[in-house]
Amino acid sequence: MKSQLFPRRMTILLIISLCALLPLHLRGKSVRYSVVFDLTQSSRFGAENLLSGHKLIFSLQEKILPPSLTEENTALNKSTGIAYRLAKAVILDNVASHFTYLVQHEVFGHGARYREFGYQNIQYELHLFFPWGSGKGWTRGQGAPSDHWVTHHEWMMAATGGVEANSLLARRLRMNWLQRGQMTYGESMLYLYTANDLLAYIWRTRWKIRGQSGNDILHWLSRLNSYEGHLFKEDYPLTLDDLCRHSWANLLSPFNYLALYSLFVPYLWNGEIRSEIPMIRIRGLKYLPSLRIGLTPYGTEFIQENYIKKGKRL
């Protein structure tokens, strides 16, 4: 799909549709699914609305295509049920989750930065994931602002805008899960994409799966090191190998493993849409940490978030 900045009329129409349909499927839930609007279509705008749209799609799909077709009380029925859920996950569920992640990365990540800088012509190319397409996406900023020069650090922000936008969406998912005490298989798919966007990008670059053209990680590394006076790769104090080592911090987060468990055991094996989230109990409180890395204008940073729940208050 190729498009420019989402027309404001279309954006307003989508928001009105979400406002009308979401209450039909989210009534009585303790979790907040928001529909928001801002003129710049920021990363927060994308995260809130895409998460609500993703929830709406899966709520409607569950009514049309239930997770189990028959009672799985025999080996044949169990095998058929697993095959059915796996096929649905590959053909529909994974495609919807990947496209949500891709739109957040490109349109409300890189695109949000270009809009912030004042670009007038922003173009996107978005493709559905396997088996319907390549799953690739690009953002191109054209029509540079005439009233100011885009700075070195702003270009670095534009390069990291996609992974930052998805980290924001992943954080909203974590908060929703902990407030509810449950996660769903569809949101688990979305979380694995969004929470590991940076880690996957780094390693795809390291393994040369992701080329150099338009590569966010290589652009960020180049600008960071050149700003510090290191113009040649052999002189870089921070290298791609360093990023690979730092990225393992993401795998220390328990939410990745909870999401994988939710997807493979309760859903694929048992046909259950929801699964409980275990938390560490400390004197009437419940606790879970989250650890990840981020990219800044001065290098990498390690970000630890501590979620503490007392009763229903997070």
XYZ file of C-alpha atoms in Angstrom, residues 50-216:
167
model
C -3.995 1.268 16.552
C -4.269 -0.730 19.766
C -8.000 -0.005 19.915
C -8.418 -0.917 16.251
C -6.399 -4.115 16.742
C -8.618 -5.053 19.697
C -11.752 -4.351 17.659
C -10.574 -6.522 14.741
C -9.790 -9.472 17.000
C -13.032 -9.094 18.970
C -15.053 -9.249 15.750
C -12.950 -12.105 14.389
C -13.469 -14.197 17.530
C -17.220 -14.068 16.900
C -16.849 -15.184 13.268
C -13.946 -17.627 13.683
C -13.988 -19.066 17.214
C -10.744 -20.602 18.522
C -12.272 -24.088 18.621
C -14.633 -25.647 16.098
C -15.521 -28.780 18.100
C -14.880 -30.266 21.501
C -11.275 -31.454 21.395
C -11.678 -34.639 23.447
C -9.882 -37.009 21.059
C -6.417 -37.039 19.514
C -7.881 -36.406 16.045
C -10.031 -33.486 17.202
C -7.105 -32.052 19.149
C -4.781 -32.268 16.143
C -7.417 -30.727 13.890
C -7.991 -27.892 16.361
C -4.285 -27.103 16.617
C -3.912 -27.146 12.818
C -6.952 -24.852 12.458
C -5.638 -22.339 15.002
C -2.147 -22.432 13.501
C -3.500 -21.792 10.000
C -5.681 -18.936 11.254
C -2.742 -17.473 13.164
C -0.511 -17.495 10.065
C -3.046 -16.377 7.480
C -5.013 -13.797 9.494
C -3.893 -13.068 13.050
C -0.186 -12.643 12.427
C -0.806 -10.523 9.324
C -3.100 -8.143 11.236
C -0.648 -7.850 14.139
C 2.351 -7.325 11.870
C 0.568 -4.642 9.844
C -0.413 -2.825 13.056
C 3.235 -2.868 14.139
C 4.377 -1.738 10.680
C 1.955 1.210 10.545
C 3.054 2.325 14.009
C 6.733 2.089 12.980
C 6.437 3.908 9.668
C 3.433 6.255 9.864
C 3.446 7.140 13.558
C 7.172 6.665 14.139
C 9.253 8.022 11.266
C 6.248 9.866 9.867
C 5.541 11.560 13.199
C 9.110 12.863 13.313
C 8.917 14.232 9.777
C 5.638 15.939 10.634
C 7.261 17.379 13.748
C 10.066 18.816 11.610
C 7.593 20.415 9.190
C 7.885 18.217 6.094
C 5.010 18.791 3.680
C 5.139 15.622 1.576
C 5.610 12.355 3.453
C 5.269 9.126 1.503
C 4.810 5.587 2.820
C 5.065 2.144 1.327
C 3.475 -0.610 3.417
C 3.141 -4.288 2.528
C 1.167 -7.046 4.196
C 3.168 -9.891 5.739
C 3.474 -13.507 4.535
C 1.550 -15.133 2.896
C 0.087 -11.954 1.384
C 3.264 -9.972 0.794
C 6.806 -9.149 1.863
C 5.877 -7.302 5.057
C 8.308 -4.489 4.234
C 7.722 -0.789 4.744
C 9.410 2.546 4.031
C 8.889 6.198 4.887
C 10.258 9.012 2.754
C 10.216 12.628 3.877
C 9.989 15.181 1.062
C 9.145 18.860 0.993
C 11.709 19.969 3.576
C 10.645 22.826 5.890
C 11.566 26.253 4.617
C 11.571 28.031 7.979
C 14.357 26.077 9.714
C 17.260 23.707 9.114
C 16.796 20.117 10.302
C 19.596 19.562 12.814
C 21.987 16.650 13.185
C 20.211 15.373 16.283
C 16.791 15.743 14.679
C 17.941 13.432 11.907
C 18.984 10.944 14.585
C 15.514 11.262 16.112
C 13.964 10.570 12.717
C 16.086 7.419 12.364
C 15.004 6.069 15.754
C 11.396 7.262 15.499
C 10.045 3.900 14.309
C 11.447 1.770 17.124
C 10.567 4.451 19.694
C 6.943 4.496 18.526
C 6.682 0.732 18.889
C 8.229 0.794 22.368
C 5.435 3.188 23.328
C 2.808 0.794 21.953
C 4.429 -2.138 23.794
C 4.342 -0.161 27.040
C 0.620 0.477 26.628
C 0.097 -3.263 26.116
C 2.016 -4.083 29.305
C -0.063 -1.636 31.311
C -3.323 -2.967 29.894
C -2.341 -6.555 30.680
C -1.361 -5.809 34.258
C -4.461 -3.736 34.922
C -6.600 -6.574 33.587
C -4.477 -9.394 34.997
C -4.744 -11.211 31.669
C -3.284 -11.139 28.177
C -4.862 -12.276 24.920
C -3.151 -14.251 22.180
C -3.725 -11.529 19.568
C -2.119 -8.872 21.728
C 0.697 -11.307 22.514
C 1.505 -11.431 18.798
C 1.443 -7.652 18.587
C 3.626 -7.344 21.680
C 6.333 -9.652 20.345
C 6.611 -7.434 17.269
C 6.505 -4.058 19.011
C 8.578 -4.813 22.123
C 11.342 -6.426 20.054
C 11.354 -4.028 17.114
C 14.755 -2.594 18.031
C 16.329 -5.959 18.908
C 15.086 -7.522 15.657
C 16.261 -4.528 13.595
C 19.754 -4.699 15.110
C 20.144 -8.409 14.482
C 18.633 -8.299 10.978
C 21.292 -5.707 10.211
C 24.014 -7.808 11.841
C 23.018 -10.885 9.828
C 22.720 -8.760 6.655
C 19.037 -9.638 6.279
C 18.342 -5.901 6.321
C 20.314 -3.995 3.689
C 22.180 -0.712 4.132
C 19.758 1.381 2.086
C 17.383 3.212 4.393
C 18.688 1.294 7.408
C 17.651 3.114 10.603
